[in-house]
GROMACS .gro file of C-alpha atoms in nm:
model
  341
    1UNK     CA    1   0.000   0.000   0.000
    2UNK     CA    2   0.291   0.243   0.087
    3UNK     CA    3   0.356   0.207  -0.296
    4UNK     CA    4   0.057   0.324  -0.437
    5UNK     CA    5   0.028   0.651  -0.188
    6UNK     CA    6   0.372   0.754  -0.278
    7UNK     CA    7   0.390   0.677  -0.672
    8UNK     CA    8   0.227   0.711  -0.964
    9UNK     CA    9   0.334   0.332  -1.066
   10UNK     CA   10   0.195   0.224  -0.749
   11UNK     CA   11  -0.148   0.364  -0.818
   12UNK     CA   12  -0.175   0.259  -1.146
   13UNK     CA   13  -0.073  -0.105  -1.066
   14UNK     CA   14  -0.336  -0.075  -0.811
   15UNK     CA   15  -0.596   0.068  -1.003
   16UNK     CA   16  -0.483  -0.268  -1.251
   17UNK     CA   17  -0.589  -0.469  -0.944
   18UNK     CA   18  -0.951  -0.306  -0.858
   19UNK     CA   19  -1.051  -0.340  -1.297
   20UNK     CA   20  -0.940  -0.724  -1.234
   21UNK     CA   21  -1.104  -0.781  -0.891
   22UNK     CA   22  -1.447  -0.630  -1.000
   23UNK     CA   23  -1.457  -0.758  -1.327
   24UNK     CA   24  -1.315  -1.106  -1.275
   25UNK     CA   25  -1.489  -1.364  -1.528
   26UNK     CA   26  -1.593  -1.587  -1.260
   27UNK     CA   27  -1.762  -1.366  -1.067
   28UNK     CA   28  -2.133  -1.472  -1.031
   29UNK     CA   29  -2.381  -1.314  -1.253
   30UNK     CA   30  -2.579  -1.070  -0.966
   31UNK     CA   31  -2.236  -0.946  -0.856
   32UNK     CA   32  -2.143  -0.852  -1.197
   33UNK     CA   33  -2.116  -0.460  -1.340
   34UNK     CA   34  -2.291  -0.435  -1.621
   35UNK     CA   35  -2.037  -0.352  -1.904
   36UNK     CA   36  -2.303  -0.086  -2.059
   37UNK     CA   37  -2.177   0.141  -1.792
   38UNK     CA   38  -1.782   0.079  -1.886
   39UNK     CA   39  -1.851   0.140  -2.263
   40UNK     CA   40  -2.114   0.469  -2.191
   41UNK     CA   41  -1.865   0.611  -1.953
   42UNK     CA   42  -1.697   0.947  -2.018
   43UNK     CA   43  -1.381   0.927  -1.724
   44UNK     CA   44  -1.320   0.638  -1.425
   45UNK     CA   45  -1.143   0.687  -1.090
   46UNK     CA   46  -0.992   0.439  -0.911
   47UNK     CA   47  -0.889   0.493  -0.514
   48UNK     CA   48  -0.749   0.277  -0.311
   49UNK     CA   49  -0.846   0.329   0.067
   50UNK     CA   50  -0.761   0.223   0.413
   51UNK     CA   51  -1.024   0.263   0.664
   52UNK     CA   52  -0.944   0.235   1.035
   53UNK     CA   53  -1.053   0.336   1.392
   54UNK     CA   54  -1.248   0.232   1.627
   55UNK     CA   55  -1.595   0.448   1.684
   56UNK     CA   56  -1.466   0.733   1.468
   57UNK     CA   57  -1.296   0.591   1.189
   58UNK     CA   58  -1.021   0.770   0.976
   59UNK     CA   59  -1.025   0.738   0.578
   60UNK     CA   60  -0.739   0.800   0.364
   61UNK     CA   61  -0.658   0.686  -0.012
   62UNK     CA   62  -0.458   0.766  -0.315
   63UNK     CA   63  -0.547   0.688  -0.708
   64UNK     CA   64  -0.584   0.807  -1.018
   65UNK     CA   65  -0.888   0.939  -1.283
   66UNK     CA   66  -0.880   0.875  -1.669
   67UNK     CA   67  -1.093   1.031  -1.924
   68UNK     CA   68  -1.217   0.910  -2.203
   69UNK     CA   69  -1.140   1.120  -2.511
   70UNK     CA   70  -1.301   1.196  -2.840
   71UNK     CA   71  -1.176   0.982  -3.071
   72UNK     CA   72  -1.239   0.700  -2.779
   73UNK     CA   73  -0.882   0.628  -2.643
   74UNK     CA   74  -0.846   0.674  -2.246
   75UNK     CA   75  -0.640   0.935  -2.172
   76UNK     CA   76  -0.355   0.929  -1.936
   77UNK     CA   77  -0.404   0.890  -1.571
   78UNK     CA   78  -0.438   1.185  -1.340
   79UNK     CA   79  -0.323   1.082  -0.934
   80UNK     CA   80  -0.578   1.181  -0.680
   81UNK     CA   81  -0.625   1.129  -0.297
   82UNK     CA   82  -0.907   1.112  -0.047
   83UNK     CA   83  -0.981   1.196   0.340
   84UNK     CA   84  -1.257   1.132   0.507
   85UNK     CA   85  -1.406   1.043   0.849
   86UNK     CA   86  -1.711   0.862   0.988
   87UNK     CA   87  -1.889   0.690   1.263
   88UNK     CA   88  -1.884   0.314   1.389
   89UNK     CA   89  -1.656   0.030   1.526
   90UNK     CA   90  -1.396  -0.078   1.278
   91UNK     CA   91  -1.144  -0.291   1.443
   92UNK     CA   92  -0.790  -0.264   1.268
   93UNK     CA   93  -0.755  -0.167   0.959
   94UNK     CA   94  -0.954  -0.258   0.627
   95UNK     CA   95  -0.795  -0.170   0.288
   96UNK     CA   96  -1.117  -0.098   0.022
   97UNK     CA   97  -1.048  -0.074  -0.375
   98UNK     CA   98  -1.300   0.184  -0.523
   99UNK     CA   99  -1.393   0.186  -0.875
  100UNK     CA  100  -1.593   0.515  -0.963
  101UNK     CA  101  -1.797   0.557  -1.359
  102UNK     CA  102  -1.796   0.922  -1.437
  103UNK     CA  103  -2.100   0.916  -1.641
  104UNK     CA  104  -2.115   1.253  -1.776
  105UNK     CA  105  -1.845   1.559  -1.907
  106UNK     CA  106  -1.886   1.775  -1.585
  107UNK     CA  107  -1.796   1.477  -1.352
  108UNK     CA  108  -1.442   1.468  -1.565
  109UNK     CA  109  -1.414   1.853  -1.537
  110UNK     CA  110  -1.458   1.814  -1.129
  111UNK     CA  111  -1.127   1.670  -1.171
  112UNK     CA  112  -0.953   1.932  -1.346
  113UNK     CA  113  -1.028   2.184  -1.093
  114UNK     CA  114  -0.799   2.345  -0.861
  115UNK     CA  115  -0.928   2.299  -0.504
  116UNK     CA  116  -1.159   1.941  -0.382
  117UNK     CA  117  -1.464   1.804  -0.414
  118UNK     CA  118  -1.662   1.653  -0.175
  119UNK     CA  119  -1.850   1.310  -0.220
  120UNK     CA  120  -2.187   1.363  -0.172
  121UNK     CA  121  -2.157   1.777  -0.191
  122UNK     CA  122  -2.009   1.875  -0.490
  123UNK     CA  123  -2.079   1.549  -0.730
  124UNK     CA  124  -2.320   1.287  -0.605
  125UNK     CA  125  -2.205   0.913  -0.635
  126UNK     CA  126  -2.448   0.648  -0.624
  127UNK     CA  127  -2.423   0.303  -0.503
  128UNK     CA  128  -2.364   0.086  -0.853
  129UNK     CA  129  -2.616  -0.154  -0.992
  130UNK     CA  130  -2.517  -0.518  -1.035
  131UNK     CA  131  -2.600  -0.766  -1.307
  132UNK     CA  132  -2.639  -0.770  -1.712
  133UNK     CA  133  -3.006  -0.648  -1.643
  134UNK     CA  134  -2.931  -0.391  -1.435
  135UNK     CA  135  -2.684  -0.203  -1.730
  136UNK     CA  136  -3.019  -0.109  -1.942
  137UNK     CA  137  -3.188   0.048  -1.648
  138UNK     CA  138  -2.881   0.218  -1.471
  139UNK     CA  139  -2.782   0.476  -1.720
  140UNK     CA  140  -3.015   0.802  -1.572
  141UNK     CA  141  -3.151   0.938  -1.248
  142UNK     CA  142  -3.467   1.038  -1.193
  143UNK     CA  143  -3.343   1.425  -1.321
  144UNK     CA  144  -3.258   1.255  -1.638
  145UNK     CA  145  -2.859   1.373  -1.545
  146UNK     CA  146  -2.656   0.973  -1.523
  147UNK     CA  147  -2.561   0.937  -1.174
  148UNK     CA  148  -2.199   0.877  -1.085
  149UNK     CA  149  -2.150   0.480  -0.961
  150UNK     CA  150  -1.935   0.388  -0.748
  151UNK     CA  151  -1.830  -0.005  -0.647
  152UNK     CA  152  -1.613  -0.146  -0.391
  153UNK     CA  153  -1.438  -0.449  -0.317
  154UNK     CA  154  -1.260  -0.557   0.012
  155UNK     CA  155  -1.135  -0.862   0.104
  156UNK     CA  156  -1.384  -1.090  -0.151
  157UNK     CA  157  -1.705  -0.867  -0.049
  158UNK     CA  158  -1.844  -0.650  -0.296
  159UNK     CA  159  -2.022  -0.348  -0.224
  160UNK     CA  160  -2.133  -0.212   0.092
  161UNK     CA  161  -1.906   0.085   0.143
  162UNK     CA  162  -1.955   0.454   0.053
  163UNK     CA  163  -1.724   0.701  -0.039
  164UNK     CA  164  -1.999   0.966   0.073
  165UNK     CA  165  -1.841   1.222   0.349
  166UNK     CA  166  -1.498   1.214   0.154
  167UNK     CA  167  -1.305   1.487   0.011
  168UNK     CA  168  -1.112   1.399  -0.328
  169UNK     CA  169  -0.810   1.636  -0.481
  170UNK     CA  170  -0.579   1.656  -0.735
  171UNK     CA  171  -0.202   1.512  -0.639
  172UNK     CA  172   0.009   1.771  -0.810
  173UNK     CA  173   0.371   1.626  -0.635
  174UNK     CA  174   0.248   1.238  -0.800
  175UNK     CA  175   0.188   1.396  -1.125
  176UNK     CA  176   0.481   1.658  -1.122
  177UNK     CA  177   0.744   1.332  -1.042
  178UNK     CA  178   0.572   1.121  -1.285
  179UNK     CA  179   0.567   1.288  -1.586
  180UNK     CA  180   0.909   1.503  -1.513
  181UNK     CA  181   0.767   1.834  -1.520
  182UNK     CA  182   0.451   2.120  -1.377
  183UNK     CA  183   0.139   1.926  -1.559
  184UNK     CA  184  -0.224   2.030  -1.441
  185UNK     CA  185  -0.477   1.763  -1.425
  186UNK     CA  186  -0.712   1.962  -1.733
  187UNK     CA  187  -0.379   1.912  -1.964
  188UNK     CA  188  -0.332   1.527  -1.840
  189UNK     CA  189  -0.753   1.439  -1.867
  190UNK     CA  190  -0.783   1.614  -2.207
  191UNK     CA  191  -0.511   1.436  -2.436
  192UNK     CA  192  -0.203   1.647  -2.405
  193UNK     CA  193   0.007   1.409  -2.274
  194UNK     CA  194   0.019   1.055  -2.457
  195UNK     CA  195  -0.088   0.749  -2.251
  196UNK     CA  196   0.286   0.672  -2.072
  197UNK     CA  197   0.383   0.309  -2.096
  198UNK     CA  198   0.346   0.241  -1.737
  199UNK     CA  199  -0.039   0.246  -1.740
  200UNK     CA  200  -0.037   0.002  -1.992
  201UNK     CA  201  -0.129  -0.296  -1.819
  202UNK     CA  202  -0.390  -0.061  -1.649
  203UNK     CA  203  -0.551   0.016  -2.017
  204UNK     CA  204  -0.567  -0.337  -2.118
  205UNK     CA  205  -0.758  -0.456  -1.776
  206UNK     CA  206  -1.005  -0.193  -1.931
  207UNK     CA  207  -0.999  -0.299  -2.258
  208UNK     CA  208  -1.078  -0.700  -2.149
  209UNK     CA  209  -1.373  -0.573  -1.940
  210UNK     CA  210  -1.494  -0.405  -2.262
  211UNK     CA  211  -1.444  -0.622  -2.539
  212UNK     CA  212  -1.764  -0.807  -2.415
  213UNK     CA  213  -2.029  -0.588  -2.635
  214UNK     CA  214  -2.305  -0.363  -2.495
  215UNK     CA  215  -2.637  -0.551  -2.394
  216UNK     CA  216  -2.781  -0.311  -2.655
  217UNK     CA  217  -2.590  -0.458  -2.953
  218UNK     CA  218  -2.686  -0.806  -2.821
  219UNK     CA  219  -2.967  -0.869  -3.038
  220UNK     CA  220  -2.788  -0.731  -3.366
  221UNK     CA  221  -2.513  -0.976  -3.294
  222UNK     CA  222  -2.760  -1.269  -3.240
  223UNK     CA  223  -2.980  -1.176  -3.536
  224UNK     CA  224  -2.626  -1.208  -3.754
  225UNK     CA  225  -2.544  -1.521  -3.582
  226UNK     CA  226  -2.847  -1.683  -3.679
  227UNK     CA  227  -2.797  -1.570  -4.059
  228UNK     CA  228  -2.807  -1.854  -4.327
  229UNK     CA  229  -2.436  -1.854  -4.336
  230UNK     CA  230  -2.417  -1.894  -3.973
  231UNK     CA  231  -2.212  -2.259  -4.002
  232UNK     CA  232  -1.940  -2.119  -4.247
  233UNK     CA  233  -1.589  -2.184  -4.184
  234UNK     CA  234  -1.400  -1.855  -4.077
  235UNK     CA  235  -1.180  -1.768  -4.333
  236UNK     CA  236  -0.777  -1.765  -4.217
  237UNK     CA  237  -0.645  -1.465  -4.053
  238UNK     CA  238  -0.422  -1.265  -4.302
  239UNK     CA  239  -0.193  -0.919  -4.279
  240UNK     CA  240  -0.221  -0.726  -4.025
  241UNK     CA  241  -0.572  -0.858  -3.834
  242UNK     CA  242  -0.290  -1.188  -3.759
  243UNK     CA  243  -0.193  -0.988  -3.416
  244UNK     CA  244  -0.502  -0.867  -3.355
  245UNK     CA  245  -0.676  -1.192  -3.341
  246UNK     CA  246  -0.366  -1.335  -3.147
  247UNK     CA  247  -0.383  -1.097  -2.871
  248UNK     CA  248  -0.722  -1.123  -2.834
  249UNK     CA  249  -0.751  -1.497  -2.789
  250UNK     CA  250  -0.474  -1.432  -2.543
  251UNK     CA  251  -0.630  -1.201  -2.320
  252UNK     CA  252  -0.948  -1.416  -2.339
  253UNK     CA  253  -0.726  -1.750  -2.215
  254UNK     CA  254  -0.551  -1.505  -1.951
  255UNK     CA  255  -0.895  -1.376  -1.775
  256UNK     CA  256  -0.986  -1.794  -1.800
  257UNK     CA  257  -0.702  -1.966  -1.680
  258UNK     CA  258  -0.399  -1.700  -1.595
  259UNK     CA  259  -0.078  -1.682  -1.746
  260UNK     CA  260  -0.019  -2.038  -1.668
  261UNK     CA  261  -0.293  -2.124  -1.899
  262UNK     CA  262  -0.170  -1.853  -2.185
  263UNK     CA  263   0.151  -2.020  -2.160
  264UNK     CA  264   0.001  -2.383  -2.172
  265UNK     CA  265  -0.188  -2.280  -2.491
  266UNK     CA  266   0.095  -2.134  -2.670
  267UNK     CA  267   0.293  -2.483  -2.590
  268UNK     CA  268  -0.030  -2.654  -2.749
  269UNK     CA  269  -0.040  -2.447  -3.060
  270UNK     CA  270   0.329  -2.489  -3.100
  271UNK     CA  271   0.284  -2.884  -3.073
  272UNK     CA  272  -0.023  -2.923  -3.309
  273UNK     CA  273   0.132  -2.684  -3.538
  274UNK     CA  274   0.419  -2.850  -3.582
  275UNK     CA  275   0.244  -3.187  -3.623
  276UNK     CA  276   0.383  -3.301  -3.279
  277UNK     CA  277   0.015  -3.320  -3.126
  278UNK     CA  278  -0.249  -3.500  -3.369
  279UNK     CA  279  -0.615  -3.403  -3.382
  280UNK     CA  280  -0.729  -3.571  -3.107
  281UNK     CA  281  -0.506  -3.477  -2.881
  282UNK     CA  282  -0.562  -3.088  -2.964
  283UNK     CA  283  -0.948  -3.102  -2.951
  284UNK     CA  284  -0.917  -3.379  -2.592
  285UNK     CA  285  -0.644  -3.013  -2.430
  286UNK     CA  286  -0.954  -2.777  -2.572
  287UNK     CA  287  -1.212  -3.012  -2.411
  288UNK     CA  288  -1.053  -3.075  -2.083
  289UNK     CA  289  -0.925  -2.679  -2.047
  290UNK     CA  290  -1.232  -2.474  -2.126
  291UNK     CA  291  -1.600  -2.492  -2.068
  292UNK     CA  292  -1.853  -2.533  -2.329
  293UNK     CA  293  -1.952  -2.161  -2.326
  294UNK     CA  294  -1.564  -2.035  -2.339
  295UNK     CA  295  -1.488  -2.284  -2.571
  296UNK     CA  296  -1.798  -2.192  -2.859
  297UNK     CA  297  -1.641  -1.831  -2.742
  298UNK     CA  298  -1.243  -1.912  -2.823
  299UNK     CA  299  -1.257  -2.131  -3.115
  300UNK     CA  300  -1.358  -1.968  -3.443
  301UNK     CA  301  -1.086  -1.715  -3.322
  302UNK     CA  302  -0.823  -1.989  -3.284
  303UNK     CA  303  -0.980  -2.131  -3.607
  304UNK     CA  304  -0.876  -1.825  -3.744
  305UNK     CA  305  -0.520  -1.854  -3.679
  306UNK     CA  306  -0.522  -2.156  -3.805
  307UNK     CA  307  -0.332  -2.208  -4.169
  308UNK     CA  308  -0.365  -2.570  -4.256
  309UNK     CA  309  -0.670  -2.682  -4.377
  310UNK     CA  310  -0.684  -2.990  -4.216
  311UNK     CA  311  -0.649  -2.870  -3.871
  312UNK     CA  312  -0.875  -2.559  -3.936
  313UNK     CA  313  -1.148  -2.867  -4.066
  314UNK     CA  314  -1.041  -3.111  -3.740
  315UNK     CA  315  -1.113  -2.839  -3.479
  316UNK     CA  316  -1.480  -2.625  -3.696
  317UNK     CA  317  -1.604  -3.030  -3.605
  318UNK     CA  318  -1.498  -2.987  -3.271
  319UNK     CA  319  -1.707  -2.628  -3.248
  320UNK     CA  320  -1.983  -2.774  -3.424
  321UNK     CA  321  -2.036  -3.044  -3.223
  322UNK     CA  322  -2.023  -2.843  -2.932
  323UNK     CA  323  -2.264  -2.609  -3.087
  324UNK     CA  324  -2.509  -2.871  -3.178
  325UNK     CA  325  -2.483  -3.001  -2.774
  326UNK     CA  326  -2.535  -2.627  -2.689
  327UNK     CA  327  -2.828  -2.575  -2.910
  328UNK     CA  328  -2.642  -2.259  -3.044
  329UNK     CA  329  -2.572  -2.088  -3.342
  330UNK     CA  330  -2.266  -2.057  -3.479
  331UNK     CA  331  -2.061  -1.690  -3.558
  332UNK     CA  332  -2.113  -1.540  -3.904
  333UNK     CA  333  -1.742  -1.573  -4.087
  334UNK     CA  334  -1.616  -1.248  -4.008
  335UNK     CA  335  -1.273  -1.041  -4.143
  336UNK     CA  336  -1.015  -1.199  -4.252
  337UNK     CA  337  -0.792  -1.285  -3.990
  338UNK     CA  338  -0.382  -1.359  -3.950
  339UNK     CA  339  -0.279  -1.740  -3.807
  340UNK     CA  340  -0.040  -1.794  -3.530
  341UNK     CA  341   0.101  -2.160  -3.577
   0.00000   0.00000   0.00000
């Protein structure tokens, strides 16, 4: 913790932490967020706080804010801290990662001013919904303005714990050190800096949580699903698309299995590419690694990286089979797509 109150690096890696925590895949489904609110959002902050005290209890925290800018990139990270104080027993000490969805362009801009804001005074947060069902529903107040949601996570609860009370500021010494000169949170929030290299892991924890699409688009992507050419073969991945594909089937075996697993799968494509693993033996590792559901969700991508025709043939049965046992339709052939064996 003494890392991430005194450095920029330290709050980011934290920050890395909360978007994993609260958006691990094997969360249950009512103590999901629902990913609307990631995709609609205009800025997050992230805050890491310890709460302690016993009867009055002390609360103090360090972060950082991102925006989102307008041609959709994130924008660099901004390092903020919190005080605050309430009422009631609290035995020790409790260490709380906040995650807060700045749902409209003045929340951002109650960064970028000099001075601090006050939870529950000068921006009002609001308790976060849960659950895919909960994303259509969550997106305005009664006023019409989207409220600002906050989520928590302590020790494997979720929830629970307000931020309300608080004050939040800018950290003008964490931003000064980190990017090696004067920088005021409006320059870092609206683009003039480029994302630095040490938020990177931080940017792709967001980008996992988002590549699952809006609820909204959900019945576009079914109604293509369930097109005539729905059991076509993807085509091979080609140019460019070859890394893009890659990384993303990646990330997807990282937020499954962990970087065990990523290396485990790399070892397997090596083998069956190489003829060193036959067809059984690749389809038996896909069967015995991944679900049913992550599997229908992983293997017209790996299909994609796929080159020999033979293999790409052996393991579209595989999916097939699986999609006949899941009653499912299978994904439209989409772009062209580059092959990593």
């Amino acid at each position: 913790m003494t890392d991430a109150i005194t450095t920029m690096e330290g709050a980011i890696r934290a920050a890395q932490q909360t978007m994993e925590h609260l958006f691990n895949p094997n969360l249950e489904h009512d103590k999901k967020i629902p990913i609307d609110l990631i995709h609609q959002a205009k800025g997050i902050a992230f805050l890491t706080v310890i709460k302690a005290g016993f009867v009055w209890t002390a609360r103090i925290g360090t972060g950082v804010v991102i925006a989102k800018l307008p041609d959709g990139r994130w924008s660099a990270p901004s390092a903020i801290g919190t005080l605050g104080m309430g009422v009631g027993a609290e035995m020790g000490g409790q260490l709380i990662e906040f995650l807060i969805i700045l749902n409209s362009e003045a929340a951002v801009k109650s960064f970028m001013q000099k001075g601090q804001l006050s939870a529950g005074a000068n921006m009002e947060f609001a308790a976060g919904p849960y659950g895919r069902a909960a994303g259509a529903n969550a997106n305005f107040s009664a006023s019409g303005v989207a409220p600002n949601y906050t989520y928590s996570h302590s020790k494997g609860l979720f929830g629970g714990v307000g931020l309300q009370g608080s004050a939040i500021a800018a950290r003008p010494d964490i931003n000064k050190k980190f990017y090696g000169r004067e920088i005021t949170p409006t320059e870092i929030l609206t683009g003039a800096v480029d994302q630095p290299a040490a938020a990177s892991q931080l940017y792709d924890a967001i980008n996992r949580a988002i590549s699952i699409p809006p609820s909204g688009q959900v019945d576009m992507l079914k109604n293509k699903l369930m097109s005539p050419f729905a059991d076509r073969m993807p085509a091979p991945a080609v140019g460019p698309d070859i890394q893009i594909v890659y990384d993303r089937v990646l990330s997807t075996i990282e937020s499954v299995s962990g970087e065990a697993g990523v290396n485990e799968f790399k070892l397997q494509c090596k083998e069956y590419g190489q003829n060193r693993c036959s067809d059984a033996e690749f389809t038996s590792y896909l069967a015995n690694k991944f679900t049913r559901d992550q599997a229908l969700y992983l293997i017209p991508d790996v299909i994609r990286l796929l080159q020999d025709q033979d293999k790409r043939k052996n393991v579209w049965d595989y999916y097939l089979r699986l999609k006949s046992e899941a009653n499912v339709p299978a994904p439209v052939d989409a772009k062209p797509s580059p092959s990593l064996f």
